[in-house]
PDB file of C-alpha atoms in Angstrom:
ATOM      1  CA  MET A1396     120.309 139.374  89.640  1.00  0.00           C
ATOM      2  CA  LEU A1397     119.659 138.052  93.170  1.00  0.00           C
ATOM      3  CA  VAL A1398     116.099 139.332  93.150  1.00  0.00           C
ATOM      4  CA  GLY A1399     115.456 137.663  89.801  1.00  0.00           C
ATOM      5  CA  ALA A1400     116.869 134.337  91.000  1.00  0.00           C
ATOM      6  CA  ALA A1401     114.740 134.456  94.142  1.00  0.00           C
ATOM      7  CA  ALA A1402     111.638 135.154  92.087  1.00  0.00           C
ATOM      8  CA  LEU A1403     112.377 132.227  89.804  1.00  0.00           C
ATOM      9  CA  LEU A1404     112.699 129.872  92.767  1.00  0.00           C
ATOM     10  CA  MET A1405     109.413 131.068  94.186  1.00  0.00           C
ATOM     11  CA  LEU A1406     107.667 130.427  90.885  1.00  0.00           C
ATOM     12  CA  THR A1407     109.132 127.016  90.176  1.00  0.00           C
ATOM     13  CA  GLY A1408     108.949 125.489  93.677  1.00  0.00           C
ATOM     14  CA  GLY A1409     111.206 122.588  94.521  1.00  0.00           C
ATOM     15  CA  VAL A1410     111.578 119.595  96.771  1.00  0.00           C
ATOM     16  CA  GLY A1411     111.804 119.913 100.525  1.00  0.00           C
ATOM     17  CA  MET A1412     112.060 117.493 103.400  1.00  0.00           C
ATOM     18  CA  ALA A1413     111.738 117.727 107.149  1.00  0.00           C
ATOM     19  CA  HIS A1414     111.664 115.266 109.998  1.00  0.00           C
ATOM     20  CA  GLY A1415     111.044 115.296 113.704  1.00  0.00           C
ATOM     21  CA  THR A1416     110.240 113.338 116.836  1.00  0.00           C
ATOM     22  CA  VAL A1417     106.808 113.434 118.398  1.00  0.00           C
ATOM     23  CA  ASP A1418     105.597 112.246 121.767  1.00  0.00           C
ATOM     24  CA  GLY A1419     102.313 110.966 120.410  1.00  0.00           C
ATOM     25  CA  LEU A1420     100.601 110.498 117.088  1.00  0.00           C
ATOM     26  CA  ASP A1421      98.606 113.666 117.656  1.00  0.00           C
ATOM     27  CA  GLY A1422     101.751 115.651 116.895  1.00  0.00           C
ATOM     28  CA  THR A1423     102.647 116.612 120.469  1.00  0.00           C
ATOM     29  CA  PRO A1424     106.340 117.557 120.634  1.00  0.00           C
ATOM     30  CA  GLY A1425     108.598 114.867 122.007  1.00  0.00           C
ATOM     31  CA  PRO A1426     111.270 115.124 124.693  1.00  0.00           C
ATOM     32  CA  ASP A1427     113.779 116.577 122.263  1.00  0.00           C
ATOM     33  CA  GLY A1428     111.591 119.581 121.569  1.00  0.00           C
ATOM     34  CA  ALA A1429     110.013 118.318 118.321  1.00  0.00           C
ATOM     35  CA  GLY A1430     111.410 118.267 114.832  1.00  0.00           C
ATOM     36  CA  HIS A1431     113.782 120.422 112.851  1.00  0.00           C
ATOM     37  CA  ALA A1432     114.080 121.327 109.203  1.00  0.00           C
ATOM     38  CA  GLY A1433     116.001 118.964 106.994  1.00  0.00           C
ATOM     39  CA  HIS A1434     118.139 119.751 103.971  1.00  0.00           C
ATOM     40  CA  ALA A1435     116.399 120.648 100.728  1.00  0.00           C
ATOM     41  CA  ALA A1436     117.341 118.926  97.501  1.00  0.00           C
ATOM     42  CA  HIS A1437     116.410 122.050  95.511  1.00  0.00           C
ATOM     43  CA  SER A1438     114.745 125.114  96.980  1.00  0.00           C
ATOM     44  CA  PRO A1439     113.129 124.571 100.392  1.00  0.00           C
ATOM     45  CA  GLY A1440     109.641 123.093 100.183  1.00  0.00           C
ATOM     46  CA  LYS A1441     106.940 123.715 102.736  1.00  0.00           C
ATOM     47  CA  ALA A1442     106.429 120.566 104.786  1.00  0.00           C
ATOM     48  CA  SER A1443     103.332 120.322 106.945  1.00  0.00           C
ATOM     49  CA  ALA A1444     103.868 120.275 110.662  1.00  0.00           C
ATOM     50  CA  PRO A1445     103.289 117.021 112.592  1.00  0.00           C
ATOM     51  CA  GLY A1446      99.676 116.753 113.680  1.00  0.00           C
ATOM     52  CA  GLU A1447      98.389 119.307 111.183  1.00  0.00           C
ATOM     53  CA  GLY A1448      94.824 118.780 110.018  1.00  0.00           C
ATOM     54  CA  SER A1449      92.773 115.642 110.579  1.00  0.00           C
ATOM     55  CA  GLY A1450      92.910 112.143 109.224  1.00  0.00           C
ATOM     56  CA  ALA A1451      93.128 108.509 110.244  1.00  0.00           C
ATOM     57  CA  ALA A1452      93.610 107.963 113.948  1.00  0.00           C
ATOM     58  CA  GLY A1453      97.087 108.910 115.004  1.00  0.00           C
ATOM     59  CA  GLU A1454      98.357 110.217 111.710  1.00  0.00           C
ATOM     60  CA  GLY A1455      97.374 113.866 111.954  1.00  0.00           C
ATOM     61  CA  SER A1456      97.227 114.006 108.170  1.00  0.00           C
ATOM     62  CA  GLY A1457      96.169 117.153 106.350  1.00  0.00           C
ATOM     63  CA  THR A1458      94.419 117.358 103.034  1.00  0.00           C
ATOM     64  CA  ALA A1459      96.503 116.027 100.199  1.00  0.00           C
ATOM     65  CA  GLY A1460      98.751 118.757  98.919  1.00  0.00           C
ATOM     66  CA  ASP A1461      98.154 121.191 101.788  1.00  0.00           C
ATOM     67  CA  ALA A1462     101.881 120.985 102.442  1.00  0.00           C
ATOM     68  CA  SER A1463     102.692 121.580  98.800  1.00  0.00           C
ATOM     69  CA  GLY A1464     102.946 124.812  96.878  1.00  0.00           C
ATOM     70  CA  ALA A1465     104.098 125.107  93.280  1.00  0.00           C
ATOM     71  CA  ALA A1466     103.951 122.134  90.924  1.00  0.00           C
ATOM     72  CA  GLY A1467     106.690 119.648  91.673  1.00  0.00           C
ATOM     73  CA  GLU A1468     107.085 120.625  95.323  1.00  0.00           C
ATOM     74  CA  ALA A1469     107.083 117.808  97.870  1.00  0.00           C
ATOM     75  CA  GLY A1470     107.620 117.515 101.592  1.00  0.00           C
ATOM     76  CA  MET A1471     107.968 114.859 104.268  1.00  0.00           C
ATOM     77  CA  VAL A1472     107.431 114.839 107.998  1.00  0.00           C
ATOM     78  CA  GLY A1473     107.658 112.005 110.483  1.00  0.00           C
ATOM     79  CA  GLY A1474     108.634 110.927 113.943  1.00  0.00           C
ATOM     80  CA  ALA A1475     108.449 108.397 116.734  1.00  0.00           C
ATOM     81  CA  SER A1476     106.193 107.938 119.744  1.00  0.00           C
ATOM     82  CA  ARG A1477     107.137 106.793 123.228  1.00  0.00           C
ATOM     83  CA  SER A1478     104.970 103.730 122.703  1.00  0.00           C
ATOM     84  CA  GLY A1479     107.424 102.555 120.061  1.00  0.00           C
ATOM     85  CA  GLY A1480     105.381 103.482 116.998  1.00  0.00           C
ATOM     86  CA  LEU A1481     106.746 105.359 113.980  1.00  0.00           C
ATOM     87  CA  TRP A1482     104.873 107.543 111.534  1.00  0.00           C
ATOM     88  CA  MET A1483     105.736 109.254 108.281  1.00  0.00           C
ATOM     89  CA  ARG A1484     103.802 111.516 105.921  1.00  0.00           C
ATOM     90  CA  VAL A1485     104.958 112.601 102.462  1.00  0.00           C
ATOM     91  CA  ASP A1486     103.142 114.633  99.838  1.00  0.00           C
ATOM     92  CA  GLY A1487     103.741 115.560  96.236  1.00  0.00           C
ATOM     93  CA  VAL A1488     102.379 117.255  93.126  1.00  0.00           C
ATOM     94  CA  PHE A1489     102.102 115.195  89.950  1.00  0.00           C
ATOM     95  CA  SER A1490     103.958 116.232  86.815  1.00  0.00           C
ATOM     96  CA  PRO A1491     104.884 114.348  83.621  1.00  0.00           C
ATOM     97  CA  PRO A1492     108.334 112.730  83.397  1.00  0.00           C
ATOM     98  CA  GLY A1493     110.966 115.172  82.195  1.00  0.00           C
ATOM     99  CA  SER A1494     109.143 118.269  83.426  1.00  0.00           C
ATOM    100  CA  PHE A1495     111.167 121.416  84.098  1.00  0.00           C
ATOM    101  CA  VAL A1496     110.522 121.095  87.842  1.00  0.00           C
ATOM    102  CA  PRO A1497     111.483 117.580  89.034  1.00  0.00           C
ATOM    103  CA  SER A1498     108.932 115.703  91.143  1.00  0.00           C
ATOM    104  CA  ASP A1499     108.730 112.392  92.977  1.00  0.00           C
ATOM    105  CA  ALA A1500     105.101 112.214  91.778  1.00  0.00           C
ATOM    106  CA  LEU A1501     104.872 111.299  88.082  1.00  0.00           C
ATOM    107  CA  THR A1502     101.775 111.129  85.890  1.00  0.00           C
ATOM    108  CA  TYR A1503     101.898 108.884  82.825  1.00  0.00           C
ATOM    109  CA  ASP A1504      98.339 109.687  81.707  1.00  0.00           C
ATOM    110  CA  THR A1505      97.316 113.310  82.269  1.00  0.00           C
ATOM    111  CA  ARG A1506      93.724 112.544  81.272  1.00  0.00           C
ATOM    112  CA  LEU A1507      93.309 110.388  84.389  1.00  0.00           C
ATOM    113  CA  VAL A1508      95.903 112.028  86.676  1.00  0.00           C
ATOM    114  CA  PRO A1509      96.260 115.657  85.546  1.00  0.00           C
ATOM    115  CA  ALA A1510      99.483 117.563  86.062  1.00  0.00           C
ATOM    116  CA  ALA A1511      99.231 119.507  89.367  1.00  0.00           C
ATOM    117  CA  ALA A1512      96.988 116.843  90.925  1.00  0.00           C
ATOM    118  CA  ARG A1513      98.190 116.141  94.460  1.00  0.00           C
ATOM    119  CA  ILE A1514      98.872 113.086  96.601  1.00  0.00           C
ATOM    120  CA  GLU A1515      99.647 112.452 100.255  1.00  0.00           C
ATOM    121  CA  VAL A1516     100.727 109.106 101.727  1.00  0.00           C
ATOM    122  CA  THR A1517     100.945 108.393 105.451  1.00  0.00           C
ATOM    123  CA  GLN A1518     102.452 105.349 107.147  1.00  0.00           C
ATOM    124  CA  TYR A1519     102.105 104.338 110.789  1.00  0.00           C
ATOM    125  CA  ALA A1520     103.898 101.274 112.127  1.00  0.00           C
ATOM    126  CA  ASP A1521     104.298  99.754 115.575  1.00  0.00           C
ATOM    127  CA  ARG A1522     105.111  96.303 116.902  1.00  0.00           C
ATOM    128  CA  THR A1523     101.836  94.777 115.733  1.00  0.00           C
ATOM    129  CA  THR A1524     100.389  96.976 112.979  1.00  0.00           C
ATOM    130  CA  THR A1525     101.269  98.682 109.718  1.00  0.00           C
ATOM    131  CA  ARG A1526      98.776 101.226 108.446  1.00  0.00           C
ATOM    132  CA  VAL A1527      99.114 103.025 105.102  1.00  0.00           C
ATOM    133  CA  SER A1528      96.664 105.724 104.059  1.00  0.00           C
ATOM    134  CA  THR A1529      96.468 108.036 101.079  1.00  0.00           C
ATOM    135  CA  ARG A1530      94.655 111.188 100.016  1.00  0.00           C
ATOM    136  CA  LEU A1531      94.514 112.515  96.471  1.00  0.00           C
ATOM    137  CA  ARG A1532      93.141 115.716  95.000  1.00  0.00           C
ATOM    138  CA  GLY A1533      92.487 116.945  91.495  1.00  0.00           C
ATOM    139  CA  LEU A1534      91.747 113.656  89.719  1.00  0.00           C
ATOM    140  CA  VAL A1535      88.785 112.829  87.459  1.00  0.00           C
ATOM    141  CA  PRO A1536      85.545 113.246  89.477  1.00  0.00           C
ATOM    142  CA  ASP A1537      83.401 110.213  90.338  1.00  0.00           C
ATOM    143  CA  ARG A1538      85.885 107.667  89.035  1.00  0.00           C
ATOM    144  CA  ALA A1539      87.329 104.448  90.448  1.00  0.00           C
ATOM    145  CA  TYR A1540      91.127 104.036  90.636  1.00  0.00           C
ATOM    146  CA  GLY A1541      93.368 101.232  91.802  1.00  0.00           C
ATOM    147  CA  MET A1542      96.496 101.775  93.887  1.00  0.00           C
ATOM    148  CA  HIS A1543      99.148  99.490  95.340  1.00  0.00           C
ATOM    149  CA  VAL A1544     102.490  99.745  97.110  1.00  0.00           C
ATOM    150  CA  HIS A1545     105.342  98.745  94.762  1.00  0.00           C
ATOM    151  CA  THR A1546     108.914  97.631  95.310  1.00  0.00           C
ATOM    152  CA  SER A1547     110.995 100.280  93.499  1.00  0.00           C
ATOM    153  CA  PRO A1548     111.077 104.074  93.046  1.00  0.00           C
ATOM    154  CA  CYS A1549     109.280 105.821  90.203  1.00  0.00           C
ATOM    155  CA  ALA A1550     110.974 106.690  86.920  1.00  0.00           C
ATOM    156  CA  ALA A1551     110.025 107.806  83.413  1.00  0.00           C
ATOM    157  CA  ASP A1552     109.227 104.192  82.496  1.00  0.00           C
ATOM    158  CA  PRO A1553     106.149 103.093  84.501  1.00  0.00           C
ATOM    159  CA  ALA A1554     107.571  99.561  84.744  1.00  0.00           C
ATOM    160  CA  SER A1555     110.542 100.862  86.748  1.00  0.00           C
ATOM    161  CA  ALA A1556     108.511 100.788  89.965  1.00  0.00           C
ATOM    162  CA  GLY A1557     108.649  96.998  89.877  1.00  0.00           C
ATOM    163  CA  PRO A1558     105.920  94.598  91.023  1.00  0.00           C
ATOM    164  CA  HIS A1559     103.532  94.892  93.953  1.00  0.00           C
ATOM    165  CA  TYR A1560     105.187  94.672  97.351  1.00  0.00           C
ATOM    166  CA  GLN A1561     104.287  91.292  98.870  1.00  0.00           C
ATOM    167  CA  HIS A1562     104.656  90.206 102.471  1.00  0.00           C
ATOM    168  CA  ARG A1563     105.233  86.659 101.265  1.00  0.00           C
ATOM    169  CA  THR A1564     106.108  85.881  97.653  1.00  0.00           C
ATOM    170  CA  SER A1565     102.946  84.612  96.034  1.00  0.00           C
ATOM    171  CA  ALA A1566     101.791  83.691  92.562  1.00  0.00           C
ATOM    172  CA  THR A1567      98.596  85.674  93.073  1.00  0.00           C
ATOM    173  CA  ALA A1568      97.878  89.313  93.918  1.00  0.00           C
ATOM    174  CA  ASP A1569      95.575  89.860  96.883  1.00  0.00           C
ATOM    175  CA  PRO A1570      94.908  92.588  99.490  1.00  0.00           C
ATOM    176  CA  VAL A1571      95.908  90.324 102.403  1.00  0.00           C
ATOM    177  CA  ASN A1572      99.472  89.748 101.206  1.00  0.00           C
ATOM    178  CA  GLU A1573      99.855  93.160  99.512  1.00  0.00           C
ATOM    179  CA  VAL A1574      98.948  96.782 100.264  1.00  0.00           C
ATOM    180  CA  TRP A1575      95.898  97.737  98.218  1.00  0.00           C
ATOM    181  CA  LEU A1576      94.658 101.322  98.333  1.00  0.00           C
ATOM    182  CA  ASP A1577      91.850 101.283  95.771  1.00  0.00           C
ATOM    183  CA  PHE A1578      89.632 104.367  95.971  1.00  0.00           C
ATOM    184  CA  ARG A1579      86.861 106.260  94.234  1.00  0.00           C
ATOM    185  CA  THR A1580      86.932 110.022  93.783  1.00  0.00           C
ATOM    186  CA  ASP A1581      84.098 112.304  94.800  1.00  0.00           C
ATOM    187  CA  GLY A1582      82.497 115.051  92.720  1.00  0.00           C
ATOM    188  CA  ASN A1583      85.571 117.228  93.211  1.00  0.00           C
ATOM    189  CA  GLY A1584      88.050 114.569  92.082  1.00  0.00           C
ATOM    190  CA  ASP A1585      89.291 113.859  95.624  1.00  0.00           C
ATOM    191  CA  GLY A1586      89.783 110.372  97.050  1.00  0.00           C
ATOM    192  CA  THR A1587      91.047 108.563 100.134  1.00  0.00           C
ATOM    193  CA  ALA A1588      91.983 104.996 101.058  1.00  0.00           C
ATOM    194  CA  GLU A1589      93.580 103.075 103.896  1.00  0.00           C
ATOM    195  CA  ALA A1590      95.053  99.576 104.353  1.00  0.00           C
ATOM    196  CA  ARG A1591      95.992  97.846 107.624  1.00  0.00           C
ATOM    197  CA  HIS A1592      98.130  94.761 108.128  1.00  0.00           C
ATOM    198  CA  ASP A1593      99.607  92.821 111.027  1.00  0.00           C
ATOM    199  CA  TRP A1594     102.993  92.684 109.266  1.00  0.00           C
ATOM    200  CA  GLY A1595     105.604  95.306 108.404  1.00  0.00           C
ATOM    201  CA  PHE A1596     107.680  96.181 105.356  1.00  0.00           C
ATOM    202  CA  ARG A1597     111.118  94.714 104.785  1.00  0.00           C
ATOM    203  CA  ASP A1598     113.915  97.265 104.931  1.00  0.00           C
ATOM    204  CA  GLY A1599     114.089  98.977 101.524  1.00  0.00           C
ATOM    205  CA  GLY A1600     111.484  96.617 100.076  1.00  0.00           C
ATOM    206  CA  ALA A1601     108.641  99.126  99.571  1.00  0.00           C
ATOM    207  CA  ARG A1602     109.534 102.279  97.649  1.00  0.00           C
ATOM    208  CA  SER A1603     106.489 103.693  95.840  1.00  0.00           C
ATOM    209  CA  VAL A1604     102.763 103.665  95.197  1.00  0.00           C
ATOM    210  CA  ILE A1605     101.310 103.182  91.725  1.00  0.00           C
ATOM    211  CA  VAL A1606      97.914 104.522  90.651  1.00  0.00           C
ATOM    212  CA  HIS A1607      96.114 102.239  88.181  1.00  0.00           C
ATOM    213  CA  ASP A1608      93.261 102.970  85.801  1.00  0.00           C
ATOM    214  CA  VAL A1609      91.119 100.167  87.267  1.00  0.00           C
ATOM    215  CA  GLN A1610      90.646  98.642  90.684  1.00  0.00           C
ATOM    216  CA  GLY A1611      91.792  95.161  91.608  1.00  0.00           C
ATOM    217  CA  GLY A1612      95.060  93.349  91.191  1.00  0.00           C
ATOM    218  CA  ALA A1613      96.159  94.808  87.853  1.00  0.00           C
ATOM    219  CA  GLY A1614      95.564  97.643  85.420  1.00  0.00           C
ATOM    220  CA  LYS A1615      97.397 100.268  83.418  1.00  0.00           C
ATOM    221  CA  ARG A1616      99.910 102.310  85.421  1.00  0.00           C
ATOM    222  CA  VAL A1617      98.746 105.913  85.135  1.00  0.00           C
ATOM    223  CA  ALA A1618     100.799 107.572  87.909  1.00  0.00           C
ATOM    224  CA  CYS A1619     103.547 106.837  90.433  1.00  0.00           C
ATOM    225  CA  PHE A1620     104.742 108.438  93.678  1.00  0.00           C
ATOM    226  CA  THR A1621     108.091 107.560  95.278  1.00  0.00           C
ATOM    227  CA  VAL A1622     107.554 107.026  99.019  1.00  0.00           C
ATOM    228  CA  PRO A1623     110.285 106.259 101.594  1.00  0.00           C
ATOM    229  CA  PHE A1624     108.353 103.583 103.494  1.00  0.00           C
ATOM    230  CA  SER A1625     109.927 102.545 106.790  1.00  0.00           C
ATOM    231  CA  ALA A1626     110.610  98.958 107.803  1.00  0.00           C
TER     232      ALA A1626
END
């Protein structure tokens, strides 16, 4: 019985989370001896270590999904630097709402965002800068997508993620007042994007990213990823 249960967990994956403190954004362990494993919501997921791989300056981001295993598995790592900056990286595997294995990454259109496609979102914030970057893998090759930070977590209804997060409430959508992460995939269906601002998120005000079928300020919501952005 125990062997069978263990095998089932290995096949289905789960959701995992870890956190830690780092001395610098290159992943060097901080004074407290680096991070420690957090509690898993389901079976433990494999979270990538701080500083793993390469990416935007300071983030140490790996390829989207490198920290993920079976469909539905997700992980988070993060920490603080002595300079006062904070960073966070979270990754997930897309699955349709109501799938057997729960996921914080939901696809509403599997033609454009196939199940098992992967996403990684990284945030770096200090006293003067907020930088959000994303990497995706397994989408439609050579295609343009839109992406924005939204105000609420993902749910089965795409509208549940709320409107775009705005630094100042505005009647118009623009990349100066919002976080736009539009990207175009390469021949393998992989894409990256980054946005930088001189303002930070309000506490609890930014909770997800939405992938749209077109670039710009609007478009059909084809996928959503719940992200615990820091203020």
